[in-house]
Amino acid sequence: MATIVKLQHISSFRGKGTRNLIREGMSKRPTPDPVAVLRGHRASVMDASFHPSRPLLFTGSADGELRIWDTVQHRTVSSACVHSAAHGIICVASSPFIGANKVISQGRDGTVKCWDIEDGGLSRNPSVTIKTNTYHFCKLSLVKKPSAHALQAEGHSYHDETEFRGTFDLESLDDSKEKAERGLTECSNVVRAGELSHEVEVWDLNTAERLVQLPQSSVGGSPNISTSERGMCMAVQAFLPTESQGSLNVLAGYEDGSMLWWDIRHPGVPVTSIKFHSEPVLSISIDESCRGGISGAADNKIVMFSLDHSMGSCVVKKEISLERPGISGTSIRPDGKIAATAGWDHRVRIYNYHKGNALAILKYHHATCNSVSYSSDSKLMASASEDRTVALWELYPPKT
Amino acid sequence: MEVASKRRRELEAAVLDKVGEVISAVRSAQRVDQVICALHSLAVLLFPLDYSSLLSGSIDQRYRDQVLSAKVPSEEERWEWWQAFYHGAAYPTLARVLLLDVASNWLACFPLSARVHVYDVFFVRGLSSEVVQTLVPCLQQNASDGHDINYVLSNTERLLVHCLLENDGVLQMAREFCRSEDSISEWTKPTVARLAQMVASIPDKARLRAPVSLSSHLFFKQITIQLLSLAEKRDEKVLDKVSFFSKSDVDDALQFVGETFSRICRRGSADVLLSEISPRILRHVQSLLSSDIDSAVIDVFEAHPGSQFWLKMIEAIKDVYAVERISEQLLHHLVTEHASDVEAYWILWLLFHRTIRHQTSVRSMFVDKFVLWKTFPICCLRWILQFAVLECPPDSNSLTKGHSISGLVDTLQRLLAVWSKKEFVQSASMEQQTYVSAAVGLSLEKMSKEELDETKDVMHLILQGVSCRLESPNHLVRKMASGVALVFSKVIDPKNPLYLDDSCSSDIIDWEFGLATPDKGNLDTSDCTEKDVLKSKASILAPESDFNHTANRGMSNNVKSKTKKLSEFKIADPDEIIDPVTLNNEPVSDIDDDDDNASENSESSSDSSLQPYDLSDDDTDLKRKFSQLVDVVGALRKSDDADGVERALDVAENLVRASPDELRHVASDLVRTLVQVRCSDLAVEGEEESAEDKRQRALVALLVTCPFESLDTLNKLLYSPNVDISQRIMILDVMTDAAQELANAKTVKPKHRTGSLITSISESQPWFLPSGSGPPGATSWKEISDTGTLLNWSSRYERELPSKSGQIKRGKTRRWSLRSSSVQENQMEWSHNKFPVHAAAFMLPAMQGFDKKRHGVDLLDRDFVVLGKLIYMLGVCMKCAAMHPEASALAPPLLDLLRSREVSHHKEAYVRRAVLFAASCILVALHPSYVASSLVEGNLEVSKGLEWVRIWALHVVESDTDRECYTMAMTCLQLHSEMAFQASRALESVETTFKTRSVGLPSNLSQGTIKIPTHKGNIDFV
């Protein structure tokens, strides 16, 4: 006991930082500034995504430019116009499961392009181009797997492409989990037969084929769960929970504020339907364990929810009300400790993901924030904003 | 009866014989003793004389025997003789001889006792009314008959003092009039009047060197006291007669009192009179009121013997003017003696209740003159209204309404007829206006709604009067309007009073409107706009030094707020606290360290490391910030977006002051939108002022940074039919401010500083220590011990520096530069008048259209406030361009404007004040050498204009009703004389140069003149 007191005594004289700690413990700590601000985009930055292993950041802007940044040097590595300037990019995504040197860009021109990252930049032409013919606001989602599996799967993911391409059915997914991770979930609102259809489509990234539609119109012909009155699909998140025996699950948020949980094994009927929000759901994130997530919408609520796979239910864990409405992006740090939201009110908010209490309100951007994203090592966070900047933040960095 | 008259005639003849005898004896006398003897022989027949005292005097033995041997008549005989002597022709004859011949020739030789007993006795013991008639004409004797006129006059004065003052001669006269019934001669009214006139004229007739007691103040005081003792002492005889005659007519005694009082008033000593009367009557009323309150008071007053004199006194005064003076003075005296409402009412009642019923002149005096045309303290007004209008005794201290309201309605209508007129507002003095407004308010308070409804046009008149007052530039006048409106609204609906003014929130209205009573001679009219004019008048000669502040105000405010916000952040990087990397560098692990990192993958990890940051959040940054002037213009035009307009107003001034390149192109638009923004509609309740202020500051900034473009638009707007009066006034205010700012523009110049190149090190300090120089307040250097390694090759020192004044902390960026803080110290500010370049653009377009009447524009008549502001602005412009050539060029057109009749003789004092201000500014602004050269060169425009200023200022001093105008005109005259003096000096130097060049002065030099007004008269300079 005496040593503890002594150590405390020592620690209190260690230096300026500690003195600050003591002082700041009494009063409020000021919010930190971004560690770096990446400038260079000439239009609103729509999305940002970290490279799964290398210190790179991909950002896409509303004028169709995809930039690759070095997150150590804070410099642009390369820049390319990958979608037409008139349409712009909605989403950029990368994942260890699609290959370490690939990045996917989704444009508002109805195409999704997959690019190879060569040394010094993108490939001249996309390796895969999917013409989805969809024109909407929903960002695509790559399949997310529980992190423990993801780490194991990383090494195998490259040579399984062909198998996945061959047959896609629920059983095969069940057999080899690795095969499904290259599945691409996307939502679409293709107008068919004169009625608005608000469906989630799952595409294979390698073959550029659509695998499944949710809800599947052909099944049963009993549309007991109709999605058309829910409005457009605004956000999707695909994940592969361990409990589902390798079958792909999708959470989709709709315009009326409801969310549907689909299991791809039952494409006609969703697992469950919940309505946490009163306005269009704009963003859904699932944590690495796939047992919970966070959703943001156009209303003034952020909902943290948990997924019970055995019961097939989704319950609210914590509801956070906001002063000003509009959350356009959410992200949960890979270590599952904190979550970030990108708000229309120019602020990035940080929450304790376990407790749900607010940790920081980051005021840096002076325009709407479009997305937030964490690096896979949980050290960095990037926020993309309409003010044409991307800010890099280091908050509560984990111990290496 | 026949026997009596025969006997009287015989007696008169005997008296006359005796007098003739005495006179001839005096005339033929060789010695003074003979004169004394002669006079004594008559005196002994008339008066009971005290011989011992006479004999003690040094009369010659021979004459003493003669005196002693004189036969002393009986009491009765003496009385008869006395009657015959004084009522007949004997006395005037003898008095003439006594006053002229004896006085000049013999009186100096009279022993004192003889003078008292055989000379003065004829006057002192005589019939006062006769004595006065002989004495007073003597005061105006001319030196004709070889008499020693000085001695005659001084003797007469002495006798007057002796008779009238020391022996209560005036009182005796009054008593004599009472006795006139049983006396021989009948006093006619003209005689009484003539006597009163004579008595009252004594002070004026007396010489300068006459005794002090004959000076009007003391003399009138004395005779007033004597006459009032009639009432005081309750002289039985007099008062019996008074009460006896009270039913029919005033008797002669009271008539004499009345006449005397009225003469005193006529001679301008009403205040002396009333200073005696008012305490007495107040005491009387107080004693009556305290003794008996319960019974009917009127009866008490009527029955009390002491009241009789007062009841009749005013009736006895026939002179209307005198009555008026007496009533006025009475009211003023009652105020100074703090009479209560009840007392004052009864005093007025006692004095005037009969006359007010019978004499229309008195009635009209009270209800017309005293209410409408005179000014009294407000409490007097209450008494007047209570007595003359409401006609009933008051409750303890408030006005009470009687049964009949016809008088009240009449009075109210008459008051309103005057009060509601615009001319009254324009021309009446401030005290008058206050007084009449108070009268309106007080009488309105007594009306009920029904009574108001019955009257014809009362409501209409009230509305008219209120509305024309609310337009006035004078704060006090507006206050009167709101006061009356409040009373009116209370009458109409007591539950819903109408407050036109925020300041008058209490139910009791101060009818004096904070105006001091005239007695104190302090009539400060607490008027905002006047103050403005005054202030600037005071600063004509002294430029305002704090003006540069305005220029930087916007900037510094912004900086301040930013600094404030930023200073909330601490320097330290908060992540450092948690960052385990830094902690791990320590040899010991921290106890407080978060176990979170250690148990990275455990779900149950505590989140103690996730310490929240400051979660305070405000939405200031979310509002759209305007960074472009075009955006500001756009936002200002969207009148439905109040928030946007407010924010645009916030940034407008700073954006303009930054003077971006595009400013010149948007200036015109911006000016227009700023003028047309409706601040009052948009701003939150209570913040209209600040929005208005921001708008004006933005406009001033525009005018300063971009004068020509902005002025072009502003001048167009000034006479545009699309703006209202308030906007016009705002435009002129802004132009005034901008002119002043331009005139006081500051430029910053760095000061050259020399520093020593070689620094000396003091011996006491080791060479390796850093030098102690630095900013003041720095602590001494301290060595820091390095804990890390034992071998230490370098010494490290640290000290704390005080934060520099004016240092701006922007986030984490710190500037380490000694230079930055001292920059400001090294700079010197040079003021440079930038205004003259723009003077013409400021003044000429504004002067062009002032007299044109167009739709919505009527400066000369309706919008006189705008005209006043315009002239004021022009005056400020002149002042700002003072001593520059531009001032000389612009002075003639401005003088032309001022000279135009409808401006310089404007009905509103506000405009005249502005004209005086502008004229003063011209006088200050013109360079003396310019005035001189314009005289030399025969520039009639200037010289005539300046001469007009002088004449006009003199005219204002003499005849203007407005006090402010008067003082300003005096200042103007002073400035004119100063200017003329300077010009004459300049002229002298011009003359010498002309002479040295042997060039003759041009012949037309004599055409220009400057007159210097001095107390001795005007000296013309040629």
CSV table of N, CA and C in Angstrom, one decimal, chain B residues 748-801:
chain,number,residue,atom,x,y,z
B,748,VAL,N,-1.1,55.3,-39.4
B,748,VAL,CA,-0.1,54.9,-38.5
B,748,VAL,C,1.2,54.9,-39.2
B,749,LYS,N,2.1,55.5,-38.5
B,749,LYS,CA,3.5,55.6,-39.0
B,749,LYS,C,4.4,55.0,-38.0
B,750,PRO,N,5.3,54.2,-38.5
B,750,PRO,CA,6.3,53.6,-37.5
B,750,PRO,C,7.3,54.7,-37.0
B,751,LYS,N,7.6,54.5,-35.8
B,751,LYS,CA,8.5,55.5,-35.2
B,751,LYS,C,9.9,55.0,-35.3
B,752,HIS,N,10.8,55.8,-35.7
B,752,HIS,CA,12.2,55.3,-35.8
B,752,HIS,C,12.8,55.3,-34.5
B,753,ARG,N,13.4,54.1,-34.2
B,753,ARG,CA,13.9,54.0,-32.8
B,753,ARG,C,15.4,53.6,-32.9
B,754,THR,N,16.2,54.3,-32.1
B,754,THR,CA,17.6,54.0,-32.1
B,754,THR,C,17.9,53.2,-30.8
B,755,GLY,N,18.6,52.1,-31.0
B,755,GLY,CA,18.9,51.3,-29.8
B,755,GLY,C,20.5,51.2,-29.7
B,756,SER,N,20.9,50.9,-28.5
B,756,SER,CA,22.4,50.8,-28.4
B,756,SER,C,22.8,49.5,-29.1
B,757,LEU,N,23.9,49.6,-29.7
B,757,LEU,CA,24.4,48.5,-30.5
B,757,LEU,C,25.3,47.5,-29.6
B,758,ILE,N,25.9,48.1,-28.7
B,758,ILE,CA,26.7,47.3,-27.8
B,758,ILE,C,26.1,47.2,-26.4
B,759,THR,N,25.9,46.0,-26.0
B,759,THR,CA,25.3,45.9,-24.6
B,759,THR,C,26.4,45.6,-23.6
B,760,SER,N,26.2,46.2,-22.5
B,760,SER,CA,27.2,46.0,-21.5
B,760,SER,C,26.7,45.0,-20.5
B,761,ILE,N,27.6,44.2,-20.0
B,761,ILE,CA,27.2,43.1,-19.1
B,761,ILE,C,27.7,43.6,-17.7
B,762,SER,N,26.8,43.5,-16.8
B,762,SER,CA,27.2,43.9,-15.4
B,762,SER,C,28.2,42.9,-14.8
B,763,GLU,N,29.0,43.4,-14.0
B,763,GLU,CA,30.1,42.6,-13.5
B,763,GLU,C,29.6,41.5,-12.6
B,764,SER,N,28.5,41.8,-11.9
B,764,SER,CA,28.0,40.8,-10.9
B,764,SER,C,27.5,39.6,-11.5
B,765,GLN,N,27.2,39.6,-12.7
B,765,GLN,CA,26.5,38.5,-13.4
B,765,GLN,C,27.5,37.7,-14.1
B,766,PRO,N,27.5,36.3,-14.0
B,766,PRO,CA,28.4,35.5,-14.8
B,766,PRO,C,28.0,35.6,-16.2
B,767,TRP,N,29.0,35.4,-17.1
B,767,TRP,CA,28.8,35.7,-18.5
B,767,TRP,C,27.9,34.7,-19.1
B,768,PHE,N,27.8,33.5,-18.5
B,768,PHE,CA,27.0,32.5,-19.1
B,768,PHE,C,25.5,32.6,-18.8
B,769,LEU,N,25.2,33.5,-17.9
B,769,LEU,CA,23.8,33.7,-17.6
B,769,LEU,C,23.2,34.5,-18.7
B,770,PRO,N,22.0,34.2,-19.1
B,770,PRO,CA,21.3,35.0,-20.1
B,770,PRO,C,21.1,36.5,-19.6
B,771,SER,N,21.1,37.4,-20.5
B,771,SER,CA,21.0,38.8,-20.0
B,771,SER,C,19.6,39.0,-19.5
B,772,GLY,N,19.5,39.9,-18.6
B,772,GLY,CA,18.3,40.2,-17.9
B,772,GLY,C,17.3,41.0,-18.7
B,773,SER,N,17.7,41.4,-19.8
B,773,SER,CA,16.8,42.3,-20.6
B,773,SER,C,15.5,41.5,-21.1
B,774,GLY,N,14.5,42.2,-21.2
B,774,GLY,CA,13.3,41.5,-21.7
B,774,GLY,C,12.1,42.4,-21.3
B,775,PRO,N,11.0,42.0,-21.5
B,775,PRO,CA,9.8,42.8,-21.2
B,775,PRO,C,9.7,42.9,-19.7
B,776,PRO,N,9.1,44.0,-19.2
B,776,PRO,CA,9.0,44.2,-17.8
B,776,PRO,C,8.0,43.1,-17.2
B,777,GLY,N,8.3,42.7,-16.0
B,777,GLY,CA,7.5,41.7,-15.4
B,777,GLY,C,8.1,40.3,-15.5
B,778,ALA,N,9.2,40.2,-16.3
B,778,ALA,CA,9.8,38.8,-16.4
B,778,ALA,C,10.4,38.4,-15.1
B,779,THR,N,10.3,37.2,-14.8
B,779,THR,CA,11.0,36.7,-13.5
B,779,THR,C,12.5,36.5,-13.8
B,780,SER,N,13.2,36.3,-12.8
B,780,SER,CA,14.6,36.1,-12.9
B,780,SER,C,14.9,34.7,-13.5
B,781,TRP,N,16.0,34.5,-14.1
B,781,TRP,CA,16.4,33.2,-14.6
B,781,TRP,C,16.6,32.2,-13.6
B,782,LYS,N,16.2,31.0,-13.8
B,782,LYS,CA,16.4,29.9,-12.9
B,782,LYS,C,17.0,28.7,-13.6
B,783,GLU,N,18.0,28.1,-13.0
B,783,GLU,CA,18.6,27.0,-13.6
B,783,GLU,C,17.7,25.8,-13.4
B,784,ILE,N,17.6,25.0,-14.5
B,784,ILE,CA,16.9,23.8,-14.4
B,784,ILE,C,17.8,22.6,-14.3
B,785,SER,N,17.6,21.8,-13.3
B,785,SER,CA,18.5,20.6,-13.2
B,785,SER,C,17.9,19.5,-14.1
B,786,ASP,N,18.9,18.9,-14.8
B,786,ASP,CA,18.4,17.9,-15.7
B,786,ASP,C,18.5,16.6,-14.9
B,787,THR,N,17.4,15.8,-14.9
B,787,THR,CA,17.4,14.6,-14.1
B,787,THR,C,18.0,13.4,-14.9
B,788,GLY,N,17.9,13.5,-16.2
B,788,GLY,CA,18.2,12.4,-17.0
B,788,GLY,C,19.6,11.8,-16.8
B,789,THR,N,20.6,12.6,-17.1
B,789,THR,CA,21.9,12.1,-17.1
B,789,THR,C,22.8,12.8,-16.1
B,790,LEU,N,23.8,12.2,-15.6
B,790,LEU,CA,24.7,12.8,-14.7
B,790,LEU,C,25.6,13.8,-15.3
B,791,LEU,N,26.1,13.4,-16.5
B,791,LEU,CA,27.0,14.3,-17.2
B,791,LEU,C,26.1,15.3,-17.9
B,792,ASN,N,26.4,16.5,-17.6
B,792,ASN,CA,25.5,17.6,-18.1
B,792,ASN,C,26.4,18.6,-18.8
B,793,TRP,N,26.4,18.7,-20.0
B,793,TRP,CA,27.3,19.6,-20.8
B,793,TRP,C,26.7,21.0,-20.9
B,794,SER,N,25.4,21.1,-20.7
B,794,SER,CA,24.9,22.4,-20.9
B,794,SER,C,24.0,22.8,-19.7
B,795,SER,N,24.1,24.1,-19.4
B,795,SER,CA,23.2,24.6,-18.4
B,795,SER,C,21.9,25.1,-19.0
B,796,ARG,N,20.8,24.8,-18.4
B,796,ARG,CA,19.6,25.3,-19.0
B,796,ARG,C,18.9,26.2,-18.0
B,797,TYR,N,18.4,27.3,-18.5
B,797,TYR,CA,17.7,28.3,-17.6
B,797,TYR,C,16.3,28.5,-18.1
B,798,GLU,N,15.5,28.8,-17.2
B,798,GLU,CA,14.2,29.2,-17.7
B,798,GLU,C,13.7,30.4,-16.8
B,799,ARG,N,12.8,31.1,-17.4
B,799,ARG,CA,12.1,32.1,-16.7
B,799,ARG,C,10.7,32.3,-17.3
B,800,GLU,N,9.9,32.9,-16.5
B,800,GLU,CA,8.5,33.1,-17.0
B,800,GLU,C,8.3,34.5,-17.6
B,801,LEU,N,7.7,34.5,-18.7
B,801,LEU,CA,7.5,35.8,-19.3
B,801,LEU,C,6.0,36.2,-19.1
